[in-house]
Amino acid sequence: MPSVCAAPNCGKETESNLKCPICLKKGVSNVFCDQSCFRTSWNTHKSIHTAEDGSDDYNPFPTFSYTGDLRPHYPLTPRRPIPKHIKLPDYAKTGKPISEIKNDRIGRIPVHTPKEIEKIRKVAKLSREILDAAGKLVKPGITTEDIDALIHKECLKRNCYPSPLNYYNFPKSVCTSVNEVICHGIPDKYVLQDGDIVNVDVSIYYLGFHSDLNETYYVGDKAKANPDVVRLVETTREALDLAIAAVKPGLAFRDLGNIIEEHATKNGLSVVKTYCGHGTGELFHCQPNVPHYAKNKAIGIAKPGMVFTIEPMLNLGSYRDIQWPDNWTATTLDGKFSAQFEHMMLVTEDGVEVLTARFDDSPGGAVPRI
Amino acid sequence: MSSTSSERVESLVKWLHENAYWREDLRIESSTFGGLGVFLPNELEMAEDPLLLRIPKSNLLSPKNASIYNLLVDYEPENDEVDLAGDMYGVIISVIYEVALGSKSPWYAYLQSIDIAGSSVPVCLWSEDDKQNLKNSEIDMKDLLSDAELIDFYIEACSFASAQKLVVPIPEVLELDKIAFGTDLDRQEVVDTIKNQYGDKLTAFGRYISAVISRAFTIDDFHGLALVPAADLFNHIQPSMVEGKIQGNENIHFVCDGNVCDICGDLESNVNEEEDEGDDDDDEEEEEDEENSDEEDDKEEKIEEITLDYIKKMEEEMKKENESEEDSDTETMQDPEEVSTLTLSEDDDHPELAAELAESSKCCDVLLVRPPEKQYSYEVFNSYGNELSNPYLLQKYGFIVDDNVNDYCLLSVQMFRYIKDIKSKMSKDKAKQFDEKLDWYDKYGFEIVNGLILEENRKNKSHDHEHEHDHDHRCCDDDGCEDGCCGEEEEDIPESWQLSVRVYYNGDIPKQVYPLLNLLDLSYNDFKRNFKSAKTERKREKVVSEFLMAREEKTTESYNKLIKSWAKDRLARYPELVASPHRELIESLVIQEKKILAKFIDKH
């Protein structure tokens, strides 16, 4: 019986019998084509192992100077399988989004046909349902991996592929970013505490299109009672809404950053510069590039039929960010909290349609400032 | 705009500090060489860091960085000849739109420093009187008086602007409301409407062209041409002729990596790399091969089982690899050429800018190559091209210089009249035979002659009396280096035999002239017998060498006489100058041309 190579950068079927001995000890069979596959994927693969001392809750980068209180809690659960009938994006097997790399920076911003837009609308609606399911789950005591498990299940239920999974070898089906994590947090065994905030960033691939949205949720009532945290989360939510209100044909994408930064500054917050909104469609990420900070040099003018995200990340302290050694998790440089909201929108003939708009019964939502 | 020039300079410098590295002690002041110039406080020790300006390519005003780039790319041209997203056209349109954005443009502070309304009007839009005065001049000879191309570009630019009007307001200079773009238009009617009713707008458009063309730098295969804030403030200094060779006098060189991936703009292309990857299996094998060759020493055989010991050993090896990688990183950081970037990255106010500036391959640099001189008040000069003759200087930069060593005078008109005369005395058949000679020369002869002359020059290098344009043309100077001329000596070869009859600045004529005249004299029988039967390159070289290159002293004399008569003829054809807006400049241009022609006449 051939099995699929466990190296996330390989993804091929193999007759090989080469197994990871550490997984084997736990009674898990993880097969690799050869030692090269094993070697090149080792750094990712080992994150599912328990610690050498047998601990099943450990910090994989003990020497790293974390900027806040949050730590990664390994081991990670193994990669969740995708049933064969679900259509995969090109990077699902090897991690390399080849079509995206090829398309990158040619300067064309896709303009979608009405037929394509119909499909994108459908996908966007599903992604909202999936995010809402996670939002309902968020409470003190659950782990971020619980959120990942749910998102994965909700995606499969709707025949969607969870876009983050194996995108540049990202190990999970969703990004969960807690407290000082700005974005791209990897779901793990961390248990959400009363007073935390968590951003759940859902992206799915369905009918040949990606949809992308996220929200930051308060965890427990303690978070909602913290004036700084509420100011952060609500300002970010408003900043996104203000930016969306400016979207219409003729908008220069570079202008969105001015709107967002103005609102952030007014509320004593800073805007992350490293990560930007982006076009979506047949590709997970494409043109336009949408910076959220003022005085940026983004390229492009909005035209009807374009689909893109705005996803401002605002910080209580410094705007600067740093990455954990997992090469994904981005946190604030000063360890202070960061919040993010994201919508995916369509430029219409006379304005904008928020494709990932909230439903009446969507969990989360604005709370009054204190 | 109401802001004064000094306020504008101040905001430009502020912009530079936010968007580039700009050496602290550089001053931007008005220059006796025209407009603003860049000055250093005094003579510099050349041992100092030569970096004056470094600007990330992402901060250049190139079409690809402009807000409207996606509109340019999506636009379907009315006229296929004009590619609006392409090089020069793209920069001009982008600048027009960025200027129209006013203070909303990220380049506002920079654009304010350009006096667009005060820029020169391209020669091809000069008045009829000016054009009349330019008859017979080199401008006329080079066919730079026709406005057809410029107007085609203008029509296309206006048509683009009109097509975008629902998305972006039409910049004033492109707004021709009496013309219904997007409908079936008769080109001639449009041209007439523009000339008769929108002359001012056309002129304003021309000024944009001049402002941009005179400032644009060639960046790389991705960005093409772009405006480089502050790099364009350096004034031009003309080269001198030293011992028959052109020598540049510039203080700075503009440097940037030109060989980037034209799709993604990076030095190491992701795109092309992926291109090879059609077949995943191949790729995998390649990776394995690499892996194996790396480990040649301890030839790792295909293992049957992964053991815990294997993992331990592997982790140790990976740790070592990581460390050595870090080591090599620090090494490259200490590359002497990168020293200046280290100091740049200490800027804590703008960490993102510092990071961008640290990647020299993604930046453009202006480097000091020669200290500025006291006699020019330490103004720092660039050369806009040490090979530019006055007609091209005028066309590109709107000015001419006195005693331009790159000037020459074409005698093509006279030569063709001479040929016409010869043929008019021939029967139809003979004239046809005569043309056969010229066709052969066009196809084979001229190239062979050039080759033989180059060879001869190389042999005679030690005592070289010939005029030889040995340009000190550095790679990535202003105009970039398209032909890989870096370091190589470049000889002046006329671009075609038709343009080979000319008089250079020092009164010499190209060696190519004599073989051409020999050919004209060659009897058809000789031609038929020797040239037409030469079927191989070597045989053709032999006949050229025997019949065209060789000649007697007496013949040379008579040829010189002939050319002298051509030079005199050209001299006689300069029109009496009438009053016109650019009369003074034209007069200076013409005087210089006449001097050159006179030099040949006096010599022979």
GROMACS .gro file of C-alpha atoms in nm, chain A:
model
  370
    1MET     CA    1   0.000   0.000   0.000
    2PRO     CA    2   0.164   0.326  -0.103
    3SER     CA    3   0.149   0.610   0.148
    4VAL     CA    4   0.199   0.983   0.108
    5CYS     CA    5   0.541   1.115   0.205
    6ALA     CA    6   0.514   1.299   0.536
    7ALA     CA    7   0.744   1.579   0.419
    8PRO     CA    8   0.519   1.883   0.362
    9ASN     CA    9   0.748   2.000   0.082
   10CYS     CA   10   0.714   1.668  -0.104
   11GLY     CA   11   0.360   1.535  -0.088
   12LYS     CA   12   0.417   1.246  -0.327
   13GLU     CA   13   0.303   0.891  -0.292
   14THR     CA   14   0.580   0.652  -0.204
   15GLU     CA   15   0.640   0.280  -0.162
   16SER     CA   16   0.921   0.361   0.078
   17ASN     CA   17   0.932   0.200   0.418
   18LEU     CA   18   1.138   0.473   0.579
   19LYS     CA   19   0.957   0.588   0.890
   20CYS     CA   20   1.022   0.845   1.156
   21PRO     CA   21   1.134   0.638   1.457
   22ILE     CA   22   1.006   0.890   1.710
   23CYS     CA   23   0.655   0.884   1.565
   24LEU     CA   24   0.679   0.506   1.543
   25LYS     CA   25   0.740   0.483   1.918
   26LYS     CA   26   0.404   0.652   1.967
   27GLY     CA   27   0.251   0.402   1.729
   28VAL     CA   28   0.223   0.658   1.447
   29SER     CA   29   0.346   0.571   1.101
   30ASN     CA   30   0.499   0.869   0.919
   31VAL     CA   31   0.663   0.756   0.597
   32PHE     CA   32   0.926   0.949   0.400
   33CYS     CA   33   1.037   0.883   0.041
   34ASP     CA   34   1.399   0.882   0.151
   35GLN     CA   35   1.635   1.045   0.396
   36SER     CA   36   1.641   1.362   0.187
   37CYS     CA   37   1.269   1.417   0.238
   38PHE     CA   38   1.317   1.339   0.605
   39ARG     CA   39   1.607   1.578   0.636
   40THR     CA   40   1.457   1.875   0.452
   41SER     CA   41   1.131   1.854   0.644
   42TRP     CA   42   1.279   1.771   0.983
   43ASN     CA   43   1.241   2.116   1.133
   44THR     CA   44   0.869   2.120   1.057
   45HIS     CA   45   0.811   1.754   1.120
   46LYS     CA   46   0.966   1.747   1.467
   47SER     CA   47   0.709   1.997   1.592
   48ILE     CA   48   0.463   1.712   1.631
   49HIS     CA   49   0.701   1.518   1.857
   50THR     CA   50   0.688   1.534   2.233
   51ALA     CA   51   0.988   1.692   2.401
   52GLU     CA   52   1.299   1.484   2.455
   53ASP     CA   53   1.211   1.457   2.822
   54GLY     CA   54   0.872   1.322   2.722
   55SER     CA   55   0.688   1.643   2.806
   56ASP     CA   56   0.377   1.701   2.599
   57ASP     CA   57   0.369   2.075   2.661
   58TYR     CA   58   0.699   2.245   2.593
   59ASN     CA   59   0.855   2.559   2.448
   60PRO     CA   60   1.039   2.456   2.131
   61PHE     CA   61   1.264   2.766   2.127
   62PRO     CA   62   1.381   2.800   2.485
   63THR     CA   63   1.667   3.036   2.399
   64PHE     CA   64   1.453   3.285   2.203
   65SER     CA   65   1.386   3.620   2.371
   66TYR     CA   66   1.010   3.643   2.360
   67THR     CA   67   0.883   3.999   2.370
   68GLY     CA   68   0.567   3.928   2.573
   69ASP     CA   69   0.423   3.662   2.798
   70LEU     CA   70   0.295   3.429   2.529
   71ARG     CA   71   0.494   3.112   2.447
   72PRO     CA   72   0.439   2.842   2.189
   73HIS     CA   73   0.301   2.522   2.336
   74TYR     CA   74   0.426   2.220   2.146
   75PRO     CA   75   0.392   1.951   2.026
   76LEU     CA   76   0.154   2.039   1.746
   77THR     CA   77  -0.109   1.795   1.633
   78PRO     CA   78  -0.011   1.620   1.309
   79ARG     CA   79  -0.124   1.768   0.981
   80ARG     CA   80  -0.491   1.711   0.932
   81PRO     CA   81  -0.581   1.506   0.627
   82ILE     CA   82  -0.787   1.636   0.335
   83PRO     CA   83  -1.031   1.396   0.170
   84LYS     CA   84  -0.955   1.318  -0.193
   85HIS     CA   85  -1.267   1.481  -0.339
   86ILE     CA   86  -1.170   1.832  -0.226
   87LYS     CA   87  -1.005   2.044  -0.490
   88LEU     CA   88  -0.654   2.146  -0.386
   89PRO     CA   89  -0.472   2.471  -0.457
   90ASP     CA   90  -0.139   2.423  -0.631
   91TYR     CA   91   0.071   2.454  -0.316
   92ALA     CA   92  -0.117   2.188  -0.119
   93LYS     CA   93   0.132   1.917  -0.208
   94THR     CA   94   0.468   2.091  -0.200
   95GLY     CA   95   0.398   2.416  -0.015
   96LYS     CA   96   0.509   2.631  -0.308
   97PRO     CA   97   0.232   2.847  -0.455
   98ILE     CA   98   0.389   2.835  -0.799
   99SER     CA   99   0.109   3.014  -0.981
  100GLU     CA  100   0.129   3.293  -0.726
  101ILE     CA  101   0.506   3.329  -0.757
  102LYS     CA  102   0.473   3.343  -1.133
  103ASN     CA  103   0.202   3.602  -1.119
  104ASP     CA  104   0.378   3.812  -0.860
  105ARG     CA  105   0.457   4.169  -0.948
  106ILE     CA  106   0.356   4.163  -1.312
  107GLY     CA  107   0.143   4.460  -1.222
  108ARG     CA  108  -0.189   4.328  -1.336
  109ILE     CA  109  -0.471   4.348  -1.085
  110PRO     CA  110  -0.730   4.087  -1.178
  111VAL     CA  111  -1.072   4.217  -1.277
  112HIS     CA  112  -1.327   3.943  -1.234
  113THR     CA  113  -1.615   3.860  -1.466
  114PRO     CA  114  -1.971   3.852  -1.332
  115LYS     CA  115  -1.962   3.473  -1.345
  116GLU     CA  116  -1.646   3.461  -1.137
  117ILE     CA  117  -1.788   3.714  -0.896
  118GLU     CA  118  -2.091   3.489  -0.841
  119LYS     CA  119  -1.856   3.211  -0.737
  120ILE     CA  120  -1.645   3.439  -0.519
  121ARG     CA  121  -1.961   3.556  -0.340
  122LYS     CA  122  -2.048   3.197  -0.262
  123VAL     CA  123  -1.702   3.121  -0.133
  124ALA     CA  124  -1.696   3.437   0.076
  125LYS     CA  125  -2.026   3.347   0.238
  126LEU     CA  126  -1.899   3.003   0.330
  127SER     CA  127  -1.586   3.152   0.478
  128ARG     CA  128  -1.796   3.381   0.696
  129GLU     CA  129  -1.995   3.081   0.820
  130ILE     CA  130  -1.672   2.903   0.902
  131LEU     CA  131  -1.524   3.200   1.088
  132ASP     CA  132  -1.848   3.244   1.281
  133ALA     CA  133  -1.834   2.882   1.392
  134ALA     CA  134  -1.490   2.952   1.538
  135GLY     CA  135  -1.610   3.277   1.694
  136LYS     CA  136  -1.879   3.088   1.880
  137LEU     CA  137  -1.620   2.848   2.013
  138VAL     CA  138  -1.384   3.111   2.154
  139LYS     CA  139  -1.390   3.117   2.535
  140PRO     CA  140  -1.146   3.075   2.821
  141GLY     CA  141  -1.024   2.718   2.849
  142ILE     CA  142  -1.012   2.612   2.485
  143THR     CA  143  -0.683   2.576   2.300
  144THR     CA  144  -0.600   2.741   1.970
  145GLU     CA  145  -0.569   2.391   1.831
  146ASP     CA  146  -0.933   2.340   1.922
  147ILE     CA  147  -1.009   2.633   1.692
  148ASP     CA  148  -0.795   2.477   1.420
  149ALA     CA  149  -0.973   2.143   1.454
  150LEU     CA  150  -1.310   2.312   1.425
  151ILE     CA  151  -1.212   2.526   1.126
  152HIS     CA  152  -1.073   2.221   0.950
  153LYS     CA  153  -1.392   2.025   1.015
  154GLU     CA  154  -1.613   2.316   0.905
  155CYS     CA  155  -1.412   2.353   0.583
  156LEU     CA  156  -1.441   1.986   0.495
  157LYS     CA  157  -1.811   1.989   0.573
  158ARG     CA  158  -1.848   2.250   0.298
  159ASN     CA  159  -1.603   2.084   0.059
  160CYS     CA  160  -1.358   2.369   0.104
  161TYR     CA  161  -0.983   2.348   0.136
  162PRO     CA  162  -0.844   2.551   0.430
  163SER     CA  163  -0.611   2.781   0.234
  164PRO     CA  164  -0.341   2.824   0.503
  165LEU     CA  165  -0.276   2.451   0.519
  166ASN     CA  166   0.070   2.389   0.376
  167TYR     CA  167   0.086   2.734   0.214
  168TYR     CA  168   0.463   2.776   0.223
  169ASN     CA  169   0.442   2.471   0.452
  170PHE     CA  170   0.223   2.639   0.713
  171PRO     CA  171   0.131   2.346   0.938
  172LYS     CA  172  -0.229   2.432   1.026
  173SER     CA  173  -0.567   2.512   0.869
  174VAL     CA  174  -0.609   2.856   1.025
  175CYS     CA  175  -0.401   3.131   1.184
  176THR     CA  176  -0.477   3.209   1.548
  177SER     CA  177  -0.305   3.517   1.685
  178VAL     CA  178  -0.324   3.572   2.060
  179ASN     CA  179  -0.252   3.898   2.246
  180GLU     CA  180   0.088   4.032   2.128
  181VAL     CA  181   0.080   3.813   1.821
  182ILE     CA  182   0.014   4.040   1.525
  183CYS     CA  183  -0.070   3.768   1.275
  184HIS     CA  184   0.022   3.421   1.142
  185GLY     CA  185   0.009   3.256   1.482
  186ILE     CA  186   0.019   2.877   1.463
  187PRO     CA  187  -0.258   2.702   1.658
  188ASP     CA  188  -0.107   2.495   1.936
  189LYS     CA  189  -0.178   2.370   2.287
  190TYR     CA  190  -0.203   2.720   2.432
  191VAL     CA  191  -0.513   2.749   2.650
  192LEU     CA  192  -0.700   3.077   2.602
  193GLN     CA  193  -0.725   3.277   2.925
  194ASP     CA  194  -0.991   3.515   3.043
  195GLY     CA  195  -0.854   3.855   2.942
  196ASP     CA  196  -0.687   3.737   2.620
  197ILE     CA  197  -0.778   3.847   2.274
  198VAL     CA  198  -0.749   3.611   1.981
  199ASN     CA  199  -0.765   3.675   1.613
  200VAL     CA  200  -0.893   3.396   1.393
  201ASP     CA  201  -0.787   3.436   1.031
  202VAL     CA  202  -0.983   3.208   0.801
  203SER     CA  203  -0.904   3.150   0.436
  204ILE     CA  204  -1.067   2.889   0.222
  205TYR     CA  205  -1.037   2.763  -0.134
  206TYR     CA  206  -1.350   2.652  -0.311
  207LEU     CA  207  -1.483   2.657  -0.670
  208GLY     CA  208  -1.135   2.766  -0.776
  209PHE     CA  209  -1.130   3.081  -0.560
  210HIS     CA  210  -0.992   3.186  -0.227
  211SER     CA  211  -1.176   3.384   0.035
  212ASP     CA  212  -1.000   3.551   0.326
  213LEU     CA  213  -1.133   3.718   0.641
  214ASN     CA  214  -1.054   3.751   1.009
  215GLU     CA  215  -1.181   3.893   1.334
  216THR     CA  216  -1.039   3.952   1.675
  217TYR     CA  217  -1.246   3.815   1.962
  218TYR     CA  218  -1.237   3.903   2.328
  219VAL     CA  219  -1.177   3.597   2.542
  220GLY     CA  220  -1.398   3.614   2.851
  221ASP     CA  221  -1.533   3.924   3.021
  222LYS     CA  222  -1.199   4.034   3.160
  223ALA     CA  223  -1.082   4.138   2.815
  224LYS     CA  224  -1.395   4.342   2.758
  225ALA     CA  225  -1.330   4.519   3.087
  226ASN     CA  226  -0.978   4.626   2.997
  227PRO     CA  227  -0.999   4.982   2.857
  228ASP     CA  228  -0.672   4.956   2.661
  229VAL     CA  229  -0.770   4.626   2.506
  230VAL     CA  230  -1.114   4.755   2.413
  231ARG     CA  231  -0.966   5.072   2.267
  232LEU     CA  232  -0.728   4.859   2.062
  233VAL     CA  233  -0.985   4.613   1.932
  234GLU     CA  234  -1.261   4.863   1.865
  235THR     CA  235  -1.032   5.116   1.697
  236THR     CA  236  -0.903   4.845   1.469
  237ARG     CA  237  -1.257   4.739   1.385
  238GLU     CA  238  -1.348   5.099   1.310
  239ALA     CA  239  -1.033   5.162   1.110
  240LEU     CA  240  -1.126   4.875   0.880
  241ASP     CA  241  -1.480   5.011   0.841
  242LEU     CA  242  -1.350   5.359   0.764
  243ALA     CA  243  -1.114   5.222   0.502
  244ILE     CA  244  -1.391   5.015   0.345
  245ALA     CA  245  -1.613   5.322   0.324
  246ALA     CA  246  -1.352   5.483   0.095
  247VAL     CA  247  -1.349   5.197  -0.154
  248LYS     CA  248  -1.497   5.273  -0.492
  249PRO     CA  249  -1.376   5.284  -0.850
  250GLY     CA  250  -1.090   5.530  -0.874
  251LEU     CA  251  -0.957   5.472  -0.525
  252ALA     CA  252  -0.579   5.476  -0.520
  253PHE     CA  253  -0.487   5.179  -0.302
  254ARG     CA  254  -0.216   5.387  -0.143
  255ASP     CA  255  -0.480   5.615   0.013
  256LEU     CA  256  -0.629   5.347   0.240
  257GLY     CA  257  -0.325   5.358   0.465
  258ASN     CA  258  -0.375   5.728   0.534
  259ILE     CA  259  -0.731   5.665   0.655
  260ILE     CA  260  -0.630   5.376   0.878
  261GLU     CA  261  -0.326   5.544   1.028
  262GLU     CA  262  -0.516   5.863   1.095
  263HIS     CA  263  -0.776   5.675   1.297
  264ALA     CA  264  -0.510   5.471   1.476
  265THR     CA  265  -0.305   5.777   1.570
  266LYS     CA  266  -0.613   5.955   1.696
  267ASN     CA  267  -0.665   5.667   1.936
  268GLY     CA  268  -0.305   5.638   2.045
  269LEU     CA  269  -0.232   5.325   1.845
  270SER     CA  270   0.029   5.236   1.584
  271VAL     CA  271  -0.004   5.059   1.249
  272VAL     CA  272   0.196   4.750   1.154
  273LYS     CA  273   0.392   4.804   0.832
  274THR     CA  274   0.524   4.458   0.755
  275TYR     CA  275   0.196   4.293   0.659
  276CYS     CA  276  -0.049   4.418   0.400
  277GLY     CA  277  -0.389   4.352   0.252
  278HIS     CA  278  -0.390   4.187  -0.088
  279GLY     CA  279  -0.584   4.081  -0.390
  280THR     CA  280  -0.754   3.741  -0.380
  281GLY     CA  281  -0.918   3.527  -0.639
  282GLU     CA  282  -0.781   3.224  -0.811
  283LEU     CA  283  -0.468   3.303  -0.612
  284PHE     CA  284  -0.453   3.323  -0.233
  285HIS     CA  285  -0.245   3.642  -0.258
  286CYS     CA  286  -0.206   3.861  -0.561
  287GLN     CA  287  -0.207   4.225  -0.668
  288PRO     CA  288  -0.297   4.476  -0.535
  289ASN     CA  289  -0.075   4.513  -0.235
  290VAL     CA  290  -0.263   4.715   0.028
  291PRO     CA  291  -0.045   4.869   0.299
  292HIS     CA  292  -0.227   4.999   0.606
  293TYR     CA  293   0.017   5.273   0.703
  294ALA     CA  294   0.015   5.634   0.585
  295LYS     CA  295   0.234   5.770   0.305
  296ASN     CA  296   0.283   5.432   0.143
  297LYS     CA  297   0.363   5.385  -0.225
  298ALA     CA  298   0.108   5.117  -0.311
  299ILE     CA  299   0.052   5.068  -0.682
  300GLY     CA  300  -0.287   5.062  -0.849
  301ILE     CA  301  -0.624   5.223  -0.889
  302ALA     CA  302  -0.943   5.036  -0.800
  303LYS     CA  303  -1.173   4.930  -1.083
  304PRO     CA  304  -1.508   4.752  -1.072
  305GLY     CA  305  -1.459   4.376  -1.050
  306MET     CA  306  -1.146   4.382  -0.837
  307VAL     CA  307  -1.146   4.172  -0.521
  308PHE     CA  308  -0.907   4.240  -0.236
  309THR     CA  309  -0.872   4.244   0.140
  310ILE     CA  310  -0.810   4.520   0.388
  311GLU     CA  311  -0.676   4.381   0.714
  312PRO     CA  312  -0.526   4.645   0.940
  313MET     CA  313  -0.314   4.533   1.233
  314LEU     CA  314  -0.299   4.794   1.509
  315ASN     CA  315  -0.072   4.787   1.813
  316LEU     CA  316  -0.105   4.934   2.161
  317GLY     CA  317   0.267   5.020   2.161
  318SER     CA  318   0.533   5.020   1.892
  319TYR     CA  319   0.435   4.936   1.534
  320ARG     CA  320   0.743   4.722   1.496
  321ASP     CA  321   0.723   4.347   1.472
  322ILE     CA  322   0.947   4.046   1.520
  323GLN     CA  323   0.908   3.686   1.413
  324TRP     CA  324   0.934   3.377   1.626
  325PRO     CA  325   1.184   3.113   1.518
  326ASP     CA  326   0.892   2.913   1.377
  327ASN     CA  327   0.923   3.157   1.083
  328TRP     CA  328   0.554   3.241   1.102
  329THR     CA  329   0.435   3.393   1.426
  330ALA     CA  330   0.473   3.772   1.410
  331THR     CA  331   0.456   3.950   1.745
  332THR     CA  332   0.494   4.310   1.854
  333LEU     CA  333   0.849   4.415   1.933
  334ASP     CA  334   0.748   4.549   2.274
  335GLY     CA  335   0.518   4.262   2.367
  336LYS     CA  336   0.211   4.483   2.384
  337PHE     CA  337  -0.121   4.364   2.241
  338SER     CA  338  -0.210   4.380   1.874
  339ALA     CA  339  -0.549   4.344   1.707
  340GLN     CA  340  -0.661   4.283   1.350
  341PHE     CA  341  -0.979   4.274   1.144
  342GLU     CA  342  -1.011   4.170   0.783
  343HIS     CA  343  -1.275   4.179   0.518
  344MET     CA  344  -1.262   4.076   0.157
  345MET     CA  345  -1.441   4.313  -0.076
  346LEU     CA  346  -1.550   4.362  -0.430
  347VAL     CA  347  -1.523   4.696  -0.605
  348THR     CA  348  -1.863   4.760  -0.763
  349GLU     CA  349  -1.964   5.012  -1.029
  350ASP     CA  350  -2.034   5.278  -0.769
  351GLY     CA  351  -1.878   5.159  -0.446
  352VAL     CA  352  -1.799   4.846  -0.259
  353GLU     CA  353  -1.957   4.519  -0.159
  354VAL     CA  354  -1.816   4.358   0.155
  355LEU     CA  355  -1.815   3.997   0.046
  356THR     CA  356  -1.735   3.865   0.391
  357ALA     CA  357  -1.986   4.086   0.573
  358ARG     CA  358  -2.115   3.971   0.910
  359PHE     CA  359  -2.452   3.801   0.946
  360ASP     CA  360  -2.708   3.923   1.193
  361ASP     CA  361  -2.620   3.641   1.425
  362SER     CA  362  -2.243   3.648   1.379
  363PRO     CA  363  -2.060   3.615   1.711
  364GLY     CA  364  -1.826   3.885   1.833
  365GLY     CA  365  -1.900   4.237   1.724
  366ALA     CA  366  -1.836   4.581   1.866
  367VAL     CA  367  -1.847   4.650   2.239
  368PRO     CA  368  -1.872   4.997   2.388
  369ARG     CA  369  -1.552   5.170   2.492
  370ILE     CA  370  -1.484   5.207   2.858
   0.00000   0.00000   0.00000
